[in-house]
Amino acid sequence: MEFLLDPQVWVSLVTLTALEIVLGIDNVIFISILAGKLPANQQDKARKLGLMLALVTRILLLCSISWVMSLTKVLFVLPVMHVDVTGKSLILLIGGLFLIGKSVVEIHEKLEGPDGHATDGRKGASFKGTIIQILLLDIVFSLDSVITAVGMANQLWVMIVAVVIALGVMLAFAGAISDFVNRHPTLKMLALSFLILIGVMLVGESLGQHIPKGYIYFSMAFAFGVEMLNLRLRSKSKPVELHQPYR
């Protein structure tokens, strides 16, 4: 139980939970879009079931990735850098590159991508078909969520608790959280920028270059504090409206 007295554990838990909430907004939005095709009396049930399925998917992926990352047997040695490549380092490398690439693409789409495409207007969506679509969507969105958790925390229980809290908050306040982030798009851009930092850290770790997580935590906390001051000082100014593929 000594690890409970480690302040870095609690800092990582709070930071990861907040980041999971902000980054989970897209998941909430797309679930709402799919659920919106159902009859009104089924939409709320579909949204809640979709978020619960997202929780189960994330926990299963966390457990499996954490097991793979325990593999330390050397598979081969990089010829140029002379770095031992293990199952863990491969997961870190692929995950880091995935986070960097996805974050850059996401930033581009939010700022310069197509905007305002209408949703599919076909009628007759079934509840079962919608849930299957939501489940597939959850798997896609869970990948960056899980890789982010692995990059920011060392203990599996910290990752699981953070994901459970984040999904619980989104389940209870999905509409309010989505509206807040949509009103302040700089928070979304900050979260995506932090994902790039985490991706770089994971790539460095995979190549044997340890980067203390404290630097990431400090930069996140400082940037978030500055943005809160900006929002307070510029509360009357109209924020930039990010591009959305669906409205």
GROMACS .gro file of C-alpha atoms in nm:
model
  247
    1MET     CA    1   0.000   0.000   0.000
    2GLU     CA    2   0.303   0.229   0.004
    3PHE     CA    3   0.237   0.330  -0.357
    4LEU     CA    4  -0.078   0.510  -0.236
    5LEU     CA    5   0.149   0.758  -0.055
    6ASP     CA    6   0.337   0.842  -0.374
    7PRO     CA    7   0.217   1.188  -0.490
    8GLN     CA    8   0.311   1.110  -0.852
    9VAL     CA    9   0.052   0.831  -0.854
   10TRP     CA   10  -0.226   1.073  -0.759
   11VAL     CA   11  -0.101   1.342  -0.997
   12SER     CA   12  -0.103   1.091  -1.283
   13LEU     CA   13  -0.453   0.973  -1.183
   14VAL     CA   14  -0.600   1.325  -1.179
   15THR     CA   15  -0.421   1.433  -1.497
   16LEU     CA   16  -0.511   1.117  -1.688
   17THR     CA   17  -0.875   1.136  -1.577
   18ALA     CA   18  -0.907   1.496  -1.696
   19LEU     CA   19  -0.738   1.416  -2.028
   20GLU     CA   20  -0.959   1.109  -2.082
   21ILE     CA   21  -1.269   1.324  -2.026
   22VAL     CA   22  -1.163   1.592  -2.277
   23LEU     CA   23  -1.048   1.339  -2.536
   24GLY     CA   24  -1.367   1.136  -2.491
   25ILE     CA   25  -1.586   1.420  -2.617
   26ASP     CA   26  -1.562   1.303  -2.979
   27ASN     CA   27  -1.674   0.957  -2.867
   28VAL     CA   28  -1.978   1.112  -2.696
   29ILE     CA   29  -2.060   1.325  -3.000
   30PHE     CA   30  -2.046   1.038  -3.248
   31ILE     CA   31  -2.246   0.810  -3.016
   32SER     CA   32  -2.510   1.085  -2.995
   33ILE     CA   33  -2.515   1.110  -3.376
   34LEU     CA   34  -2.573   0.737  -3.418
   35ALA     CA   35  -2.828   0.724  -3.136
   36GLY     CA   36  -3.008   1.023  -3.288
   37LYS     CA   37  -3.123   0.805  -3.578
   38LEU     CA   38  -3.330   0.592  -3.339
   39PRO     CA   39  -3.680   0.672  -3.213
   40ALA     CA   40  -3.680   0.934  -2.936
   41ASN     CA   41  -3.770   0.681  -2.666
   42GLN     CA   42  -3.461   0.469  -2.748
   43GLN     CA   43  -3.196   0.739  -2.788
   44ASP     CA   44  -3.106   0.788  -2.420
   45LYS     CA   45  -3.084   0.412  -2.366
   46ALA     CA   46  -2.857   0.375  -2.671
   47ARG     CA   47  -2.626   0.658  -2.550
   48LYS     CA   48  -2.590   0.509  -2.203
   49LEU     CA   49  -2.539   0.156  -2.334
   50GLY     CA   50  -2.284   0.286  -2.584
   51LEU     CA   51  -2.078   0.455  -2.312
   52MET     CA   52  -2.093   0.146  -2.091
   53LEU     CA   53  -1.970  -0.065  -2.382
   54ALA     CA   54  -1.688   0.189  -2.427
   55LEU     CA   55  -1.589   0.134  -2.061
   56VAL     CA   56  -1.578  -0.244  -2.103
   57THR     CA   57  -1.379  -0.213  -2.426
   58ARG     CA   58  -1.120   0.016  -2.266
   59ILE     CA   59  -1.071  -0.207  -1.962
   60LEU     CA   60  -1.024  -0.518  -2.178
   61LEU     CA   61  -0.775  -0.337  -2.403
   62LEU     CA   62  -0.588  -0.202  -2.098
   63CYS     CA   63  -0.551  -0.550  -1.950
   64SER     CA   64  -0.432  -0.699  -2.279
   65ILE     CA   65  -0.187  -0.418  -2.363
   66SER     CA   66  -0.047  -0.419  -2.009
   67TRP     CA   67   0.017  -0.794  -2.045
   68VAL     CA   68   0.194  -0.746  -2.378
   69MET     CA   69   0.404  -0.468  -2.228
   70SER     CA   70   0.527  -0.710  -1.961
   71LEU     CA   71   0.711  -0.900  -2.236
   72THR     CA   72   1.078  -0.806  -2.207
   73LYS     CA   73   1.239  -1.078  -2.419
   74VAL     CA   74   1.463  -0.927  -2.688
   75LEU     CA   75   1.316  -0.998  -3.033
   76PHE     CA   76   1.591  -0.831  -3.240
   77VAL     CA   77   1.840  -0.546  -3.229
   78LEU     CA   78   1.808  -0.232  -3.441
   79PRO     CA   79   2.116  -0.236  -3.668
   80VAL     CA   80   2.186   0.138  -3.670
   81MET     CA   81   2.087   0.248  -3.320
   82HIS     CA   82   2.188  -0.080  -3.151
   83VAL     CA   83   1.872  -0.078  -2.941
   84ASP     CA   84   1.717  -0.401  -2.810
   85VAL     CA   85   1.362  -0.439  -2.942
   86THR     CA   86   1.117  -0.623  -2.717
   87GLY     CA   87   0.741  -0.679  -2.726
   88LYS     CA   88   0.702  -0.387  -2.487
   89SER     CA   89   0.914  -0.149  -2.695
   90LEU     CA   90   0.720  -0.242  -3.010
   91ILE     CA   91   0.390  -0.156  -2.838
   92LEU     CA   92   0.536   0.174  -2.718
   93LEU     CA   93   0.676   0.261  -3.062
   94ILE     CA   94   0.359   0.175  -3.256
   95GLY     CA   95   0.141   0.343  -2.992
   96GLY     CA   96   0.353   0.659  -2.989
   97LEU     CA   97   0.351   0.690  -3.368
   98PHE     CA   98  -0.024   0.625  -3.367
   99LEU     CA   99  -0.087   0.905  -3.116
  100ILE     CA  100   0.133   1.153  -3.302
  101GLY     CA  101  -0.023   1.075  -3.641
  102LYS     CA  102  -0.382   1.070  -3.516
  103SER     CA  103  -0.338   1.395  -3.322
  104VAL     CA  104  -0.190   1.578  -3.622
  105VAL     CA  105  -0.469   1.452  -3.851
  106GLU     CA  106  -0.730   1.549  -3.592
  107ILE     CA  107  -0.587   1.902  -3.556
  108HIS     CA  108  -0.588   1.940  -3.936
  109GLU     CA  109  -0.950   1.822  -3.962
  110LYS     CA  110  -1.063   2.055  -3.684
  111LEU     CA  111  -0.898   2.359  -3.845
  112GLU     CA  112  -0.888   2.294  -4.220
  113GLY     CA  113  -1.099   1.984  -4.282
  114PRO     CA  114  -1.446   1.965  -4.441
  115ASP     CA  115  -1.718   2.111  -4.225
  116GLY     CA  116  -2.089   2.054  -4.175
  117HIS     CA  117  -2.154   1.735  -4.370
  118ALA     CA  118  -2.506   1.615  -4.305
  119THR     CA  119  -2.563   1.281  -4.139
  120ASP     CA  120  -2.706   0.995  -4.337
  121GLY     CA  121  -3.076   1.065  -4.373
  122ARG     CA  122  -3.189   0.706  -4.420
  123LYS     CA  123  -3.472   0.597  -4.191
  124GLY     CA  124  -3.544   0.276  -4.013
  125ALA     CA  125  -3.229   0.237  -3.804
  126SER     CA  126  -3.264  -0.057  -3.568
  127PHE     CA  127  -3.156  -0.053  -3.204
  128LYS     CA  128  -2.940  -0.364  -3.248
  129GLY     CA  129  -2.772  -0.228  -3.561
  130THR     CA  130  -2.703   0.104  -3.392
  131ILE     CA  131  -2.545  -0.066  -3.088
  132ILE     CA  132  -2.319  -0.273  -3.317
  133GLN     CA  133  -2.206   0.047  -3.492
  134ILE     CA  134  -2.143   0.212  -3.154
  135LEU     CA  135  -1.941  -0.089  -3.037
  136LEU     CA  136  -1.719  -0.075  -3.346
  137LEU     CA  137  -1.682   0.299  -3.296
  138ASP     CA  138  -1.587   0.243  -2.930
  139ILE     CA  139  -1.304   0.010  -3.033
  140VAL     CA  140  -1.158   0.277  -3.262
  141PHE     CA  141  -1.186   0.553  -3.003
  142SER     CA  142  -1.056   0.324  -2.728
  143LEU     CA  143  -0.720   0.277  -2.901
  144ASP     CA  144  -0.591   0.630  -2.843
  145SER     CA  145  -0.753   0.639  -2.498
  146VAL     CA  146  -0.574   0.322  -2.388
  147ILE     CA  147  -0.240   0.417  -2.543
  148THR     CA  148  -0.263   0.755  -2.370
  149ALA     CA  149  -0.325   0.579  -2.038
  150VAL     CA  150  -0.027   0.347  -2.089
  151GLY     CA  151   0.191   0.646  -2.172
  152MET     CA  152   0.094   0.848  -1.867
  153ALA     CA  153   0.070   0.590  -1.586
  154ASN     CA  154   0.277   0.295  -1.471
  155GLN     CA  155   0.018   0.110  -1.261
  156LEU     CA  156  -0.268  -0.077  -1.426
  157TRP     CA  157  -0.510   0.017  -1.146
  158VAL     CA  158  -0.441   0.388  -1.206
  159MET     CA  159  -0.530   0.348  -1.575
  160ILE     CA  160  -0.849   0.154  -1.499
  161VAL     CA  161  -0.965   0.393  -1.225
  162ALA     CA  162  -0.901   0.695  -1.449
  163VAL     CA  163  -1.099   0.539  -1.736
  164VAL     CA  164  -1.386   0.439  -1.503
  165ILE     CA  165  -1.408   0.789  -1.352
  166ALA     CA  166  -1.386   0.957  -1.694
  167LEU     CA  167  -1.658   0.736  -1.844
  168GLY     CA  168  -1.872   0.783  -1.533
  169VAL     CA  169  -1.846   1.162  -1.563
  170MET     CA  170  -1.924   1.149  -1.936
  171LEU     CA  171  -2.220   0.921  -1.868
  172ALA     CA  172  -2.362   1.165  -1.613
  173PHE     CA  173  -2.272   1.493  -1.782
  174ALA     CA  174  -2.228   1.401  -2.150
  175GLY     CA  175  -2.434   1.692  -2.277
  176ALA     CA  176  -2.285   1.954  -2.045
  177ILE     CA  177  -1.924   1.844  -2.107
  178SER     CA  178  -1.972   1.839  -2.484
  179ASP     CA  179  -2.123   2.189  -2.479
  180PHE     CA  180  -1.838   2.327  -2.262
  181VAL     CA  181  -1.560   2.190  -2.482
  182ASN     CA  182  -1.743   2.298  -2.796
  183ARG     CA  183  -1.773   2.651  -2.653
  184HIS     CA  184  -1.399   2.656  -2.576
  185PRO     CA  185  -1.221   2.478  -2.865
  186THR     CA  186  -0.875   2.573  -2.733
  187LEU     CA  187  -0.920   2.301  -2.469
  188LYS     CA  188  -0.957   2.046  -2.749
  189MET     CA  189  -0.645   2.178  -2.923
  190LEU     CA  190  -0.449   2.166  -2.595
  191ALA     CA  191  -0.555   1.805  -2.536
  192LEU     CA  192  -0.447   1.706  -2.887
  193SER     CA  193  -0.115   1.887  -2.838
  194PHE     CA  194  -0.058   1.693  -2.517
  195LEU     CA  195  -0.124   1.372  -2.708
  196ILE     CA  196   0.164   1.463  -2.940
  197LEU     CA  197   0.386   1.512  -2.634
  198ILE     CA  198   0.283   1.174  -2.496
  199GLY     CA  199   0.343   1.012  -2.835
  200VAL     CA  200   0.696   1.156  -2.849
  201MET     CA  201   0.759   1.030  -2.496
  202LEU     CA  202   0.642   0.678  -2.592
  203VAL     CA  203   0.866   0.674  -2.901
  204GLY     CA  204   1.160   0.786  -2.685
  205GLU     CA  205   1.087   0.513  -2.429
  206SER     CA  206   1.072   0.250  -2.703
  207LEU     CA  207   1.421   0.355  -2.816
  208GLY     CA  208   1.566   0.344  -2.465
  209GLN     CA  209   1.545   0.718  -2.394
  210HIS     CA  210   1.365   0.770  -2.064
  211ILE     CA  211   1.168   1.094  -2.039
  212PRO     CA  212   1.036   1.171  -1.686
  213LYS     CA  213   0.655   1.197  -1.687
  214GLY     CA  214   0.679   1.490  -1.447
  215TYR     CA  215   0.772   1.716  -1.738
  216ILE     CA  216   0.451   1.618  -1.918
  217TYR     CA  217   0.239   1.670  -1.604
  218PHE     CA  218   0.388   2.014  -1.541
  219SER     CA  219   0.340   2.132  -1.899
  220MET     CA  220  -0.020   2.010  -1.897
  221ALA     CA  221  -0.102   2.177  -1.564
  222PHE     CA  222   0.070   2.504  -1.662
  223ALA     CA  223  -0.096   2.525  -2.005
  224PHE     CA  224  -0.437   2.441  -1.856
  225GLY     CA  225  -0.393   2.709  -1.589
  226VAL     CA  226  -0.297   2.969  -1.849
  227GLU     CA  227  -0.598   2.877  -2.063
  228MET     CA  228  -0.834   2.906  -1.765
  229LEU     CA  229  -0.702   3.261  -1.713
  230ASN     CA  230  -0.750   3.333  -2.084
  231LEU     CA  231  -1.109   3.210  -2.072
  232ARG     CA  232  -1.178   3.429  -1.770
  233LEU     CA  233  -1.017   3.740  -1.915
  234ARG     CA  234  -1.172   3.697  -2.260
  235SER     CA  235  -1.511   3.566  -2.155
  236LYS     CA  236  -1.694   3.815  -2.380
  237SER     CA  237  -1.500   3.735  -2.698
  238LYS     CA  238  -1.638   3.488  -2.948
  239PRO     CA  239  -1.424   3.170  -2.974
  240VAL     CA  240  -1.316   3.011  -3.300
  241GLU     CA  241  -1.559   2.745  -3.421
  242LEU     CA  242  -1.381   2.420  -3.503
  243HIS     CA  243  -1.477   2.223  -3.811
  244GLN     CA  244  -1.698   1.920  -3.751
  245PRO     CA  245  -1.774   1.650  -4.009
  246TYR     CA  246  -2.124   1.623  -3.863
  247ARG     CA  247  -2.347   1.896  -3.720
   0.00000   0.00000   0.00000
